[in-house]
Amino acid sequence: MAKTRVALEITEDSVRAVEVTDGRAPTLLAAGEVMLPPGAAKDSEIVDRDVVVGALRRLWTDAGIKGRNVVLGVGGRRVLVREHSSTLRETALVRQALPFDVQDRLPVPVDQAVLDFIPTHVDDEGMHGLMVAAVSEQMEDLVSVLAEAGLTADSIDLLAFGYCRALAGLAPKGVTGMLIGIGEHTTQVVIATDGVPQFARAIPIDVPRGEARVTEIEAAPTELETLTGFRTGGVEESADGAIRSRGDLRRARTAVATPPAGVPEAPAADAMSADLQDVLIDLVTRLRGTVSFYRDRTDAAPVAATFITGLHTDHPRLQAALAQVAGTEVRRITGADLVRVKNGLHPAVDERIAPTVALLLGGTK
């Protein structure tokens, strides 16, 4: 059996994972997502251990994921990424000096933080790059929950850096590209050249998936709904009139989670509620400020290619607004644009797994 790699993401609304073949041309073998009830987790943060452990076990069973060693992607509101410069010229030395250099810039005491430094370039003034800071207790809790579910975190990677590696394959060589990933509670903005990160920001904003709502937790055991990646059977019509293929939704009795009222398909081209419009207008405004902040830097390379992924990025009005913010044409991407897919991939999974898939991509060109 060919060697495989697995990536996992824990968000406030779900746990999702993908398994791909290892090698120069990875192929998606398995993908799935298990919805979480309200209050079970936040982005990259555990609130209710039992619920999340149960969801992870169900995900591995229903999606048919074989590998137990995972790359865990993180990127919530408590993970900080900022530009950092040092007069030192060796990466190892810059990392050793980080606790002293950035302690006044951290939201927690330095002895409670996990720090890293990703170099981008060296000039006459020293080494420049991105500083990453996360709460150590939060990371330890994530690893512990994985272990309880029978999984091992081989590494923890920033979702933004996965996006940077994705840009290495999406943008032409030598071209600086931007990727905007819209999640349920955090929108990622990354700018990279040949996979080398130049800029990364996480914008905290709640974006609804659609009209579906997660039901309240009940005291009695309820069903946990799993959306698996591949279409494995014939087509049937559900009670709500949505057309789904048999095998997409597998149900099992469990006492740890409550299903959503329904799994939303991609929205119609022009359908958008007033509430959703307000949220997206706010998001576009924040994105405009973030991109302007990058452009105002003296060393900012012009962005020549822009890619978007995630919630509602199939909507033409949002695409037009993001193109105006970026100053370039925008191209929407999904998980299927990053790896080969042999079988039909459920669109509701495909539109949300790009950041998870990107964690497994190679580095710079």
Short mmCIF file of C-alpha atoms in Angstrom, two decimals:
data_model
loop_
_atom_site.label_atom_id
_atom_site.label_comp_id
_atom_site.label_asym_id
_atom_site.label_seq_id
_atom_site.Cartn_x
_atom_site.Cartn_y
_atom_site.Cartn_z
CA MET A 1 0.00 0.00 0.00
CA ALA A 2 1.30 3.44 -0.95
CA LYS A 3 2.42 5.68 1.87
CA THR A 4 -0.11 8.34 2.78
CA ARG A 5 -0.23 11.57 4.75
CA VAL A 6 -3.12 12.97 6.78
CA ALA A 7 -3.99 16.56 7.69
CA LEU A 8 -6.50 17.58 10.33
CA GLU A 9 -8.21 20.85 11.19
CA ILE A 10 -10.34 21.53 14.28
CA THR A 11 -12.68 24.49 13.95
CA GLU A 12 -15.49 25.91 16.03
CA ASP A 13 -18.06 24.18 13.83
CA SER A 14 -16.45 20.91 12.78
CA VAL A 15 -13.48 18.61 12.58
CA ARG A 16 -12.27 17.85 9.07
CA ALA A 17 -9.46 15.75 7.69
CA VAL A 18 -7.98 14.62 4.39
CA GLU A 19 -5.69 11.75 3.44
CA VAL A 20 -3.50 11.95 0.33
CA THR A 21 -0.83 9.79 -1.23
CA ASP A 22 2.74 10.82 -0.50
CA GLY A 23 4.89 11.93 -3.41
CA ARG A 24 5.34 14.63 -6.03
CA ALA A 25 1.79 14.31 -7.37
CA PRO A 26 -0.43 13.67 -4.32
CA THR A 27 -3.87 12.15 -4.88
CA LEU A 28 -6.77 12.59 -2.49
CA LEU A 29 -7.81 9.23 -1.04
CA ALA A 30 -10.23 10.23 1.71
CA ALA A 31 -11.86 13.39 3.03
CA GLY A 32 -14.59 14.15 5.50
CA GLU A 33 -16.07 16.50 8.03
CA VAL A 34 -18.01 15.95 11.25
CA MET A 35 -20.10 18.82 12.53
CA LEU A 36 -19.67 19.85 16.16
CA PRO A 37 -22.44 21.13 18.43
CA PRO A 38 -22.19 24.73 19.67
CA GLY A 39 -19.66 25.22 22.45
CA ALA A 40 -17.57 22.11 21.78
CA ALA A 41 -14.59 23.94 20.30
CA LYS A 42 -13.24 27.18 18.95
CA ASP A 43 -10.88 27.49 16.01
CA SER A 44 -7.84 25.38 17.02
CA GLU A 45 -9.04 25.32 20.63
CA ILE A 46 -10.77 22.58 22.64
CA VAL A 47 -13.69 23.40 24.94
CA ASP A 48 -15.41 20.01 25.42
CA ARG A 49 -12.86 17.20 25.16
CA ASP A 50 -15.38 14.34 25.08
CA VAL A 51 -17.34 15.81 22.20
CA VAL A 52 -14.25 16.50 20.09
CA VAL A 53 -12.72 13.08 20.79
CA GLY A 54 -15.99 11.41 19.78
CA ALA A 55 -16.18 13.48 16.60
CA LEU A 56 -12.60 12.59 15.64
CA ARG A 57 -13.25 8.88 16.10
CA ARG A 58 -16.44 9.13 14.04
CA LEU A 59 -14.63 11.08 11.31
CA TRP A 60 -11.93 8.43 10.92
CA THR A 61 -14.53 5.64 10.80
CA ASP A 62 -16.99 7.25 8.41
CA ALA A 63 -14.51 8.88 6.03
CA GLY A 64 -12.37 5.74 5.83
CA ILE A 65 -9.14 7.48 6.79
CA LYS A 66 -6.40 4.92 7.42
CA GLY A 67 -3.46 6.97 8.69
CA ARG A 68 -3.25 7.80 12.38
CA ASN A 69 -0.32 10.21 12.24
CA VAL A 70 -1.45 13.69 11.30
CA VAL A 71 -0.32 17.19 10.48
CA LEU A 72 -2.48 19.41 12.68
CA GLY A 73 -3.34 22.77 11.18
CA VAL A 74 -3.90 25.73 13.52
CA GLY A 75 -4.93 29.30 12.90
CA GLY A 76 -7.45 30.81 15.26
CA ARG A 77 -7.76 34.13 17.02
CA ARG A 78 -5.15 33.18 19.64
CA VAL A 79 -2.41 32.40 17.10
CA LEU A 80 -0.39 35.52 16.32
CA VAL A 81 1.63 36.09 13.13
CA ARG A 82 3.62 39.28 12.77
CA GLU A 83 6.59 40.61 10.81
CA HIS A 84 9.89 40.43 12.68
CA SER A 85 13.38 41.68 11.86
CA SER A 86 16.69 40.98 13.57
CA THR A 87 20.26 42.12 13.12
CA LEU A 88 21.24 38.46 13.50
CA ARG A 89 21.78 36.59 10.25
CA GLU A 90 21.23 32.95 11.22
CA THR A 91 17.74 31.51 11.63
CA ALA A 92 18.69 29.43 14.67
CA LEU A 93 20.07 32.48 16.46
CA VAL A 94 16.99 34.56 15.64
CA ARG A 95 14.78 31.84 17.10
CA GLN A 96 16.88 31.67 20.26
CA ALA A 97 16.54 35.42 20.72
CA LEU A 98 12.77 35.54 20.11
CA PRO A 99 11.67 35.29 23.78
CA PHE A 100 13.71 38.41 24.58
CA ASP A 101 12.92 40.33 21.40
CA VAL A 102 9.14 39.88 21.24
CA GLN A 103 8.03 39.49 24.87
CA ASP A 104 6.42 42.94 24.87
CA ARG A 105 4.41 42.10 21.72
CA LEU A 106 2.75 38.94 23.02
CA PRO A 107 -0.80 38.68 24.41
CA VAL A 108 0.42 36.20 27.07
CA PRO A 109 3.59 35.95 29.20
CA VAL A 110 6.50 34.68 27.14
CA ASP A 111 6.88 31.56 29.28
CA GLN A 112 3.33 30.57 28.31
CA ALA A 113 3.90 30.93 24.57
CA VAL A 114 5.26 28.72 21.80
CA LEU A 115 7.37 30.84 19.43
CA ASP A 116 8.74 30.27 15.96
CA PHE A 117 10.38 32.33 13.24
CA ILE A 118 10.04 31.82 9.48
CA PRO A 119 12.74 33.71 7.53
CA THR A 120 11.80 35.43 4.28
CA HIS A 121 14.93 37.33 3.24
CA VAL A 122 18.26 38.77 4.37
CA ASP A 123 19.60 42.21 3.50
CA ASP A 124 22.22 44.64 4.79
CA GLU A 125 20.16 45.31 7.91
CA GLY A 126 19.81 41.66 8.92
CA MET A 127 17.26 38.86 8.68
CA HIS A 128 13.55 39.46 8.10
CA GLY A 129 10.61 37.12 8.40
CA LEU A 130 7.44 36.20 10.26
CA MET A 131 7.16 35.53 13.98
CA VAL A 132 4.52 33.00 15.07
CA ALA A 133 3.24 32.87 18.64
CA ALA A 134 0.72 30.44 20.11
CA VAL A 135 -0.41 29.65 23.65
CA SER A 136 1.51 26.57 24.78
CA GLU A 137 -1.35 25.22 26.91
CA GLN A 138 -3.67 25.43 23.91
CA MET A 139 -1.25 23.44 21.72
CA GLU A 140 -0.69 20.83 24.43
CA ASP A 141 -4.44 20.43 24.84
CA LEU A 142 -4.87 19.82 21.12
CA VAL A 143 -2.17 17.16 21.08
CA SER A 144 -3.68 15.50 24.15
CA VAL A 145 -7.15 15.32 22.59
CA LEU A 146 -5.69 13.75 19.45
CA ALA A 147 -3.94 11.12 21.56
CA GLU A 148 -7.20 10.31 23.34
CA ALA A 149 -8.80 9.75 19.93
CA GLY A 150 -5.99 7.38 18.94
CA LEU A 151 -4.16 9.91 16.76
CA THR A 152 -0.62 11.29 16.86
CA ALA A 153 0.34 14.83 15.86
CA ASP A 154 3.57 14.45 13.90
CA SER A 155 3.69 18.22 13.49
CA ILE A 156 1.66 21.37 14.07
CA ASP A 157 1.56 23.76 11.14
CA LEU A 158 0.03 27.17 10.61
CA LEU A 159 -2.86 27.17 8.14
CA ALA A 160 -1.48 30.39 6.66
CA PHE A 161 1.81 28.70 5.79
CA GLY A 162 -0.06 25.89 4.07
CA TYR A 163 -1.74 28.54 1.94
CA CYS A 164 1.68 30.00 1.13
CA ARG A 165 2.84 26.60 -0.13
CA ALA A 166 -0.34 26.33 -2.17
CA LEU A 167 0.51 29.65 -3.81
CA ALA A 168 3.79 28.14 -4.98
CA GLY A 169 1.80 25.87 -7.27
CA LEU A 170 -0.95 28.32 -8.18
CA ALA A 171 0.96 31.48 -9.12
CA PRO A 172 3.62 31.54 -11.87
CA LYS A 173 7.25 31.41 -10.76
CA GLY A 174 8.51 34.77 -9.58
CA VAL A 175 4.99 36.19 -9.23
CA THR A 176 3.74 37.42 -5.87
CA GLY A 177 0.32 35.99 -5.17
CA MET A 178 -2.36 36.52 -2.55
CA LEU A 179 -4.73 33.89 -1.20
CA ILE A 180 -7.84 34.74 0.81
CA GLY A 181 -9.43 31.86 2.69
CA ILE A 182 -12.85 32.59 4.20
CA GLY A 183 -13.70 30.36 7.15
CA GLU A 184 -16.65 30.28 9.50
CA HIS A 185 -14.93 32.38 12.17
CA THR A 186 -11.51 33.35 10.80
CA THR A 187 -10.52 34.64 7.38
CA GLN A 188 -6.89 34.09 6.39
CA VAL A 189 -4.98 36.49 4.14
CA VAL A 190 -1.56 35.40 2.92
CA ILE A 191 0.84 36.88 0.39
CA ALA A 192 3.78 34.85 -0.88
CA THR A 193 6.33 34.70 -3.67
CA ASP A 194 7.29 31.21 -4.87
CA GLY A 195 5.88 29.81 -1.64
CA VAL A 196 7.92 32.11 0.61
CA PRO A 197 5.55 34.01 2.94
CA GLN A 198 5.70 37.79 2.75
CA PHE A 199 2.62 38.67 4.77
CA ALA A 200 -0.02 36.82 6.81
CA ARG A 201 -3.04 38.02 8.73
CA ALA A 202 -6.00 36.31 10.39
CA ILE A 203 -9.19 38.38 10.45
CA PRO A 204 -11.63 37.31 13.19
CA ILE A 205 -15.14 37.52 11.75
CA ASP A 206 -18.13 35.17 11.92
CA VAL A 207 -19.36 34.19 8.45
CA PRO A 208 -22.46 31.95 8.32
CA ARG A 209 -22.35 28.98 5.99
CA GLY A 210 -25.91 29.55 4.85
CA GLU A 211 -29.42 29.21 6.15
CA ALA A 212 -28.71 25.92 7.97
CA ARG A 213 -28.28 26.20 11.73
CA VAL A 214 -26.79 23.80 14.22
CA THR A 215 -29.41 22.52 16.63
CA GLU A 216 -29.10 22.84 20.38
CA ILE A 217 -27.49 20.06 22.41
CA GLU A 218 -30.01 17.62 23.84
CA ALA A 219 -29.61 15.53 26.98
CA ALA A 220 -30.56 12.29 25.23
CA PRO A 221 -28.23 10.57 22.73
CA THR A 222 -28.63 11.98 19.23
CA GLU A 223 -27.22 11.34 15.79
CA LEU A 224 -23.89 12.65 14.62
CA GLU A 225 -23.84 13.61 10.97
CA THR A 226 -20.72 13.00 8.93
CA LEU A 227 -20.20 14.42 5.46
CA THR A 228 -17.71 12.22 3.64
CA GLY A 229 -15.79 13.38 0.64
CA PHE A 230 -16.61 10.95 -2.12
CA ARG A 231 -19.79 9.95 -3.86
CA THR A 232 -20.05 6.20 -3.39
CA GLY A 233 -23.61 5.32 -4.38
CA GLY A 234 -26.66 6.34 -6.35
CA VAL A 235 -28.58 9.57 -6.07
CA GLU A 236 -31.47 10.17 -3.70
CA GLU A 237 -33.57 13.12 -2.60
CA SER A 238 -33.56 14.02 1.08
CA ALA A 239 -36.54 15.23 3.09
CA ASP A 240 -35.56 18.86 2.56
CA GLY A 241 -35.50 18.37 -1.21
CA ALA A 242 -31.72 18.48 -1.56
CA ILE A 243 -30.23 15.99 -4.00
CA ARG A 244 -27.48 13.95 -2.36
CA SER A 245 -25.67 10.78 -3.36
CA ARG A 246 -25.99 7.72 -1.15
CA GLY A 247 -22.79 7.32 0.80
CA ASP A 248 -22.27 11.06 1.27
CA LEU A 249 -24.02 11.14 4.61
CA ARG A 250 -23.44 8.34 7.07
CA ARG A 251 -25.20 8.32 10.41
CA ALA A 252 -24.36 6.51 13.62
CA ARG A 253 -25.89 6.66 17.08
CA THR A 254 -23.72 8.53 19.56
CA ALA A 255 -24.16 10.39 22.82
CA VAL A 256 -21.56 13.08 22.23
CA ALA A 257 -22.82 15.35 19.47
CA THR A 258 -25.86 16.86 17.80
CA PRO A 259 -26.20 17.11 14.01
CA PRO A 260 -26.78 20.30 12.08
CA ALA A 261 -30.25 20.86 10.70
CA GLY A 262 -28.78 20.16 7.25
CA VAL A 263 -25.58 20.35 5.25
CA PRO A 264 -25.80 23.37 2.96
CA GLU A 265 -24.93 23.04 -0.71
CA ALA A 266 -23.28 25.91 -2.59
CA PRO A 267 -25.60 28.93 -2.66
CA ALA A 268 -27.44 29.89 -5.79
CA ALA A 269 -25.65 32.43 -7.94
CA ASP A 270 -27.68 35.43 -6.80
CA ALA A 271 -29.26 34.24 -3.55
CA MET A 272 -27.99 36.13 -0.52
CA SER A 273 -29.86 37.06 2.64
CA ALA A 274 -29.69 40.58 4.05
CA ASP A 275 -27.82 39.33 7.12
CA LEU A 276 -25.22 37.57 4.98
CA GLN A 277 -24.80 40.67 2.82
CA ASP A 278 -24.06 42.74 5.93
CA VAL A 279 -21.44 40.23 7.09
CA LEU A 280 -19.72 40.08 3.71
CA ILE A 281 -19.71 43.87 3.37
CA ASP A 282 -17.97 44.04 6.75
CA LEU A 283 -15.51 41.35 5.65
CA VAL A 284 -14.66 43.14 2.40
CA THR A 285 -14.10 46.38 4.34
CA ARG A 286 -11.68 44.64 6.69
CA LEU A 287 -9.91 42.95 3.81
CA ARG A 288 -9.48 46.30 2.09
CA GLY A 289 -7.79 47.67 5.21
CA THR A 290 -5.55 44.62 5.52
CA VAL A 291 -4.43 44.75 1.90
CA SER A 292 -3.84 48.52 2.15
CA PHE A 293 -1.68 47.94 5.23
CA TYR A 294 0.47 45.50 3.24
CA ARG A 295 0.77 47.84 0.25
CA ASP A 296 1.91 50.71 2.48
CA ARG A 297 5.04 48.76 3.46
CA THR A 298 8.17 50.06 1.78
CA ASP A 299 9.28 46.56 0.78
CA ALA A 300 5.89 45.29 -0.38
CA ALA A 301 6.04 43.38 -3.65
CA PRO A 302 3.05 44.10 -5.93
CA VAL A 303 0.40 41.38 -5.87
CA ALA A 304 -0.13 40.12 -9.41
CA ALA A 305 -2.38 37.10 -8.85
CA THR A 306 -5.19 36.55 -6.35
CA PHE A 307 -6.91 33.33 -5.33
CA ILE A 308 -9.92 32.87 -3.08
CA THR A 309 -11.36 29.86 -1.32
CA GLY A 310 -13.90 29.04 1.34
CA LEU A 311 -17.39 30.19 2.19
CA HIS A 312 -19.44 32.02 -0.45
CA THR A 313 -16.46 32.50 -2.77
CA ASP A 314 -18.59 31.05 -5.57
CA HIS A 315 -20.85 34.10 -5.39
CA PRO A 316 -20.16 36.46 -8.33
CA ARG A 317 -20.85 39.61 -6.31
CA LEU A 318 -18.32 38.64 -3.65
CA GLN A 319 -15.81 37.71 -6.35
CA ALA A 320 -16.22 41.14 -7.94
CA ALA A 321 -15.75 42.90 -4.60
CA LEU A 322 -12.62 40.89 -3.79
CA ALA A 323 -11.18 41.60 -7.24
CA GLN A 324 -11.62 45.31 -6.55
CA VAL A 325 -9.84 44.96 -3.19
CA ALA A 326 -6.98 42.96 -4.70
CA GLY A 327 -6.58 45.07 -7.82
CA THR A 328 -6.28 41.87 -9.88
CA GLU A 329 -8.53 39.22 -11.30
CA VAL A 330 -9.48 36.57 -8.76
CA ARG A 331 -9.62 32.82 -9.24
CA ARG A 332 -11.67 30.63 -6.94
CA ILE A 333 -9.99 27.40 -5.84
CA THR A 334 -11.16 24.33 -3.94
CA GLY A 335 -9.41 21.26 -2.60
CA ALA A 336 -9.61 19.63 -6.03
CA ASP A 337 -7.41 22.41 -7.46
CA LEU A 338 -4.56 21.51 -5.09
CA VAL A 339 -4.40 17.70 -5.40
CA ARG A 340 -5.57 15.08 -7.86
CA VAL A 341 -8.98 13.59 -7.20
CA LYS A 342 -9.86 10.26 -8.79
CA ASN A 343 -13.49 10.06 -7.67
CA GLY A 344 -16.29 12.59 -7.52
CA LEU A 345 -15.80 14.89 -4.55
CA HIS A 346 -18.83 16.18 -2.67
CA PRO A 347 -19.01 19.94 -3.40
CA ALA A 348 -19.81 20.83 0.21
CA VAL A 349 -16.58 19.13 1.29
CA ASP A 350 -14.53 20.32 -1.68
CA GLU A 351 -15.24 24.01 -0.97
CA ARG A 352 -14.00 23.74 2.63
CA ILE A 353 -10.97 21.43 2.52
CA ALA A 354 -8.51 23.66 0.65
CA PRO A 355 -6.75 24.82 3.86
CA THR A 356 -6.61 21.24 5.16
CA VAL A 357 -5.18 19.92 1.88
CA ALA A 358 -2.69 22.80 1.69
CA LEU A 359 -1.08 21.62 4.93
CA LEU A 360 0.26 18.60 3.03
CA LEU A 361 1.71 20.48 0.05
CA GLY A 362 5.41 20.92 -0.64
CA GLY A 363 7.45 24.04 -0.11
CA THR A 364 8.97 26.71 -2.30
CA LYS A 365 9.63 26.54 -6.02
#
